[in-house]
Amino acid sequence: KLAENELDIRNLLVEKADATGHKTDIPITGDIEFKNVSFRYAVPALETGPPAGDGAAGEDHPKTLDNVSFKINPRDRVAIIGTNGSGKSTIIKLLSGFFKPTEGQILFDGEDSRNINREYLRSKLSIVSQKVVLFNRSVLDNICYATNTPKEEVVKILDRLKIINVFKKLPQGLDTLAGARGEKLSGGQRQIIYLLRSYLSNKPITIMDEPTAAVDAFHKKYVVQMMDEMAKKTTMIVVTHDSEFAASFHKKIYIEGGKIVSR
């Protein structure tokens, strides 16, 4: 029922957004380019009066990104590496359409993101957040949520990927209830459920925020294993400060103080 309601709401949002003329029919393959992108968060209204709009602010407000340019090709596996406050999270928010660049362009398959319907763009993205929240349903129900894969097929996939080992010690295995917000599961188990859901969604672009931050050594190897599988069919962008984890990525973007310092 939740899935049906979500679909109805998404359809209503798309119908409303289409009236603005934003495109909903362009291909999204994972070809992404940041061209001289800068971004400032808007100065709060209490400081300057009425808000100036997405990304607008006075010159005295510091840039969180400053003239950032990079290119990502379809099926690339990219690590964006930096310390807290370096601008990593801002890149995720811009990619996801939460904000627009103050300067420059973000292109998806050559099309400026400003011209793409936001809901349509997000329908092509799978975002794995650092904060994983689950429903108080079975582990299997949580894995299958918002996917079209039958449960029987999901169990076969878990066996094939050997990810079933992560859940074998639970009291009822895949039928174990996750608890409110997933509290009965470990951080590693919750993260792997999100990765499996993302894997089953078959989106062309997957964005992950610190996927190993709350994961112990046992579960980390399964997280890495899952990501290896996912990289075969999606463009993968991972934001992390874990340099050891990022070492396996063939493309790395180092950012500090809102600027790219090396690649």
Coordinates of C-alpha atoms in Angstrom, one line a residue:
K1 CA 0.0 0.0 0.0
L2 CA 2.9 2.4 0.8
A3 CA 4.5 1.7 -2.5
E4 CA 1.2 2.4 -4.4
N5 CA 0.7 5.7 -2.5
E6 CA 4.3 6.7 -3.2
L7 CA 3.7 6.0 -6.9
D8 CA 0.5 8.1 -6.9
I9 CA 2.3 11.0 -5.2
R10 CA 5.2 10.8 -7.7
N11 CA 2.9 10.9 -10.7
L12 CA 1.1 14.0 -9.3
L13 CA 4.4 15.7 -8.8
V14 CA 5.6 14.9 -12.3
E15 CA 2.4 16.1 -13.8
K16 CA 2.7 19.4 -12.0
A17 CA 6.3 19.8 -12.8
D18 CA 5.9 19.0 -16.5
A19 CA 3.8 22.2 -16.9
T20 CA 7.0 24.2 -16.3
G21 CA 8.5 22.9 -19.5
H22 CA 11.4 21.0 -17.8
K23 CA 12.5 18.0 -19.8
T24 CA 11.3 14.5 -18.8
D25 CA 12.4 12.5 -21.9
I26 CA 16.2 12.9 -22.1
P27 CA 18.4 9.9 -21.6
I28 CA 20.2 9.7 -18.2
T29 CA 23.1 7.2 -18.6
G30 CA 25.6 8.3 -15.9
D31 CA 27.4 10.8 -18.1
I32 CA 27.9 13.7 -15.6
E33 CA 30.0 16.9 -15.9
F34 CA 30.6 19.8 -13.4
K35 CA 31.7 22.8 -15.4
N36 CA 33.2 25.6 -13.3
V37 CA 30.6 25.1 -10.6
S38 CA 30.5 27.4 -7.6
F39 CA 27.9 27.4 -4.8
R40 CA 27.0 29.6 -1.9
Y41 CA 24.2 28.8 0.6
A42 CA 21.6 31.6 0.7
V43 CA 22.1 34.1 3.6
P44 CA 19.3 33.6 6.1
A45 CA 16.4 36.1 5.8
L46 CA 17.0 37.5 9.3
E47 CA 20.4 38.7 8.1
T48 CA 19.5 40.2 4.8
G49 CA 15.8 40.5 4.4
P50 CA 13.8 38.4 1.9
P51 CA 15.6 35.2 0.6
A52 CA 17.4 35.7 -2.7
G53 CA 16.5 32.2 -4.1
D54 CA 18.4 29.0 -4.7
G55 CA 22.1 29.4 -4.1
A56 CA 22.0 33.2 -4.2
A57 CA 23.7 35.3 -1.5
G58 CA 25.8 38.4 -0.9
E59 CA 29.4 38.4 -1.9
D60 CA 30.5 38.3 1.8
H61 CA 28.9 34.8 2.2
P62 CA 31.7 32.2 1.7
K63 CA 31.5 29.7 -1.2
T64 CA 31.2 26.1 -0.2
L65 CA 32.3 25.1 -3.8
D66 CA 34.6 27.3 -5.8
N67 CA 35.0 26.8 -9.6
V68 CA 34.8 23.0 -9.4
S69 CA 35.1 21.0 -12.7
F70 CA 35.2 17.3 -13.3
K71 CA 33.9 14.7 -15.7
I72 CA 32.3 11.3 -14.9
N73 CA 31.6 8.7 -17.6
P74 CA 28.9 6.0 -17.6
R75 CA 29.9 3.1 -15.3
D76 CA 32.7 5.0 -13.7
R77 CA 33.5 4.3 -10.1
V78 CA 34.3 7.6 -8.5
A79 CA 35.4 8.5 -4.9
I80 CA 35.1 12.1 -3.8
I81 CA 37.5 12.4 -0.9
G82 CA 37.8 15.2 1.7
T83 CA 37.5 16.2 5.3
N84 CA 34.4 17.4 7.0
G85 CA 33.3 20.8 5.6
S86 CA 35.4 20.4 2.4
G87 CA 32.3 20.5 0.1
K88 CA 31.6 16.8 -0.4
S89 CA 28.0 17.0 0.9
T90 CA 27.3 20.0 -1.3
I91 CA 28.3 18.1 -4.4
I92 CA 25.7 15.4 -3.4
K93 CA 23.0 18.0 -2.9
L94 CA 23.7 19.6 -6.3
L95 CA 23.8 16.3 -8.1
S96 CA 20.4 15.4 -6.4
G97 CA 18.8 18.6 -7.5
F98 CA 18.2 20.0 -4.0
F99 CA 20.1 23.2 -5.0
K100 CA 21.2 24.9 -8.2
P101 CA 24.7 26.1 -8.8
T102 CA 25.4 29.7 -8.0
E103 CA 27.8 29.7 -11.0
G104 CA 28.6 27.2 -13.7
Q105 CA 26.7 24.2 -15.0
I106 CA 26.0 20.6 -14.0
L107 CA 25.3 18.5 -17.1
F108 CA 23.7 15.1 -17.3
D109 CA 24.3 13.6 -20.8
G110 CA 25.1 17.0 -22.1
E111 CA 21.9 18.6 -20.7
D112 CA 22.0 21.4 -18.1
S113 CA 20.4 20.1 -14.9
R114 CA 18.3 23.4 -14.7
N115 CA 16.4 22.2 -17.8
I116 CA 15.6 18.7 -16.4
N117 CA 12.5 18.0 -14.4
R118 CA 13.7 17.5 -10.9
E119 CA 11.5 14.5 -10.1
Y120 CA 12.5 12.9 -13.4
L121 CA 16.2 13.3 -12.6
R122 CA 15.7 11.9 -9.1
S123 CA 13.9 8.9 -10.5
K124 CA 17.3 8.0 -12.2
L125 CA 19.3 8.3 -9.0
S126 CA 19.7 5.9 -6.2
I127 CA 21.0 7.6 -3.0
V128 CA 22.4 5.6 -0.2
S129 CA 22.5 7.9 2.8
Q130 CA 24.8 7.7 5.8
K131 CA 21.7 7.6 8.1
V132 CA 19.9 4.4 7.3
V133 CA 16.3 4.2 8.6
L134 CA 14.2 1.0 8.0
F135 CA 10.6 0.0 8.5
N136 CA 9.5 -2.4 11.4
R137 CA 9.0 -5.1 8.9
S138 CA 11.0 -8.2 8.0
V139 CA 14.6 -7.9 6.7
L140 CA 13.3 -9.3 3.4
D141 CA 10.4 -6.8 3.2
N142 CA 12.9 -3.9 3.8
I143 CA 15.2 -5.2 1.0
C144 CA 12.3 -5.5 -1.5
Y145 CA 10.7 -2.1 -0.6
A146 CA 10.2 0.1 -3.7
T147 CA 11.7 -2.6 -6.1
N148 CA 9.9 -4.8 -8.6
T149 CA 11.9 -7.9 -7.8
P150 CA 9.8 -10.9 -6.4
K151 CA 11.0 -12.0 -2.9
E152 CA 11.8 -15.5 -4.3
E153 CA 14.2 -13.9 -6.8
V154 CA 15.7 -11.7 -4.1
V155 CA 16.6 -14.7 -2.0
K156 CA 18.3 -16.3 -5.0
I157 CA 20.3 -13.1 -5.6
L158 CA 21.4 -13.0 -1.9
D159 CA 22.6 -16.6 -2.2
R160 CA 24.5 -15.9 -5.4
L161 CA 26.2 -12.9 -4.0
K162 CA 26.8 -14.8 -0.7
I163 CA 25.3 -11.8 1.1
I164 CA 22.9 -14.2 2.9
N165 CA 25.7 -14.8 5.4
V166 CA 25.1 -11.3 6.9
F167 CA 21.6 -12.3 8.0
K168 CA 22.1 -15.9 8.9
K169 CA 22.7 -15.3 12.7
L170 CA 19.5 -13.3 13.1
P171 CA 16.8 -15.1 15.1
Q172 CA 14.5 -15.7 12.1
G173 CA 17.0 -15.0 9.3
L174 CA 15.4 -12.9 6.6
D175 CA 12.1 -13.0 8.4
T176 CA 13.5 -11.2 11.4
L177 CA 11.7 -7.9 12.1
A178 CA 14.0 -4.9 11.8
G179 CA 12.5 -3.1 14.7
A180 CA 11.4 0.6 14.8
R181 CA 13.7 2.5 12.4
G182 CA 15.8 -0.7 12.1
E183 CA 17.0 -0.7 15.8
K184 CA 17.2 -4.5 16.0
L185 CA 19.9 -4.7 13.3
S186 CA 23.5 -3.6 13.4
G187 CA 24.7 -0.6 11.5
G188 CA 26.4 -2.9 9.0
Q189 CA 23.2 -4.9 8.4
R190 CA 21.2 -1.8 7.9
Q191 CA 23.7 -0.4 5.4
I192 CA 23.8 -3.6 3.4
I193 CA 19.9 -3.7 3.2
Y194 CA 20.1 -0.2 1.7
L195 CA 22.8 -1.3 -0.8
L196 CA 20.7 -4.3 -1.8
R197 CA 17.7 -2.1 -2.3
S198 CA 19.8 0.2 -4.5
Y199 CA 21.2 -2.8 -6.4
L200 CA 17.7 -4.1 -7.2
S201 CA 16.4 -0.7 -8.3
N202 CA 18.7 -0.7 -11.3
K203 CA 19.2 3.1 -11.5
P204 CA 21.8 4.4 -13.9
I205 CA 23.5 6.6 -11.2
T206 CA 24.2 5.6 -7.5
I207 CA 25.3 8.2 -5.0
M208 CA 26.6 7.0 -1.6
D209 CA 27.4 9.2 1.4
E210 CA 30.1 7.6 3.7
P211 CA 28.9 4.0 3.2
T212 CA 31.5 2.5 5.6
A213 CA 31.2 5.1 8.4
A214 CA 29.0 3.0 10.7
V215 CA 30.2 -0.5 9.6
D216 CA 32.5 -2.9 11.5
A217 CA 35.2 -4.9 9.8
F218 CA 33.0 -8.0 9.3
H219 CA 30.3 -6.1 7.5
K220 CA 32.7 -3.8 5.7
K221 CA 33.9 -6.6 3.4
Y222 CA 30.3 -7.4 2.4
V223 CA 29.7 -3.7 1.8
V224 CA 32.7 -3.6 -0.5
Q225 CA 31.6 -6.8 -2.2
M226 CA 28.1 -5.4 -2.8
M227 CA 29.6 -2.2 -4.3
D228 CA 31.8 -4.3 -6.7
E229 CA 28.6 -5.9 -8.0
M230 CA 26.7 -2.6 -8.2
A231 CA 29.6 -1.0 -10.2
K232 CA 28.9 -3.5 -13.0
K233 CA 25.6 -1.8 -13.9
T234 CA 25.6 1.8 -12.5
T235 CA 27.7 4.9 -12.4
M236 CA 28.9 5.0 -8.8
I237 CA 29.8 8.2 -6.9
V238 CA 30.9 7.7 -3.3
V239 CA 31.7 10.5 -0.9
T240 CA 34.1 9.4 1.8
H241 CA 37.0 10.4 4.0
D242 CA 38.2 6.8 4.3
S243 CA 41.3 6.8 2.1
E244 CA 41.9 3.1 2.6
F245 CA 38.4 2.3 1.3
A246 CA 38.8 4.8 -1.6
A247 CA 42.0 3.2 -2.8
S248 CA 40.0 0.6 -4.8
F249 CA 38.3 3.3 -6.9
H250 CA 39.9 3.9 -10.3
K251 CA 38.9 7.6 -10.3
K252 CA 39.4 9.9 -7.3
I253 CA 38.6 13.5 -6.7
Y254 CA 40.2 15.2 -3.7
I255 CA 38.4 18.3 -2.5
E256 CA 39.4 20.7 0.2
G257 CA 38.0 24.1 1.1
G258 CA 35.5 23.8 -1.7
K259 CA 38.2 23.4 -4.4
I260 CA 39.6 20.3 -6.2
V261 CA 43.2 19.9 -5.0
S262 CA 44.0 16.7 -7.0
R263 CA 42.6 13.9 -9.1

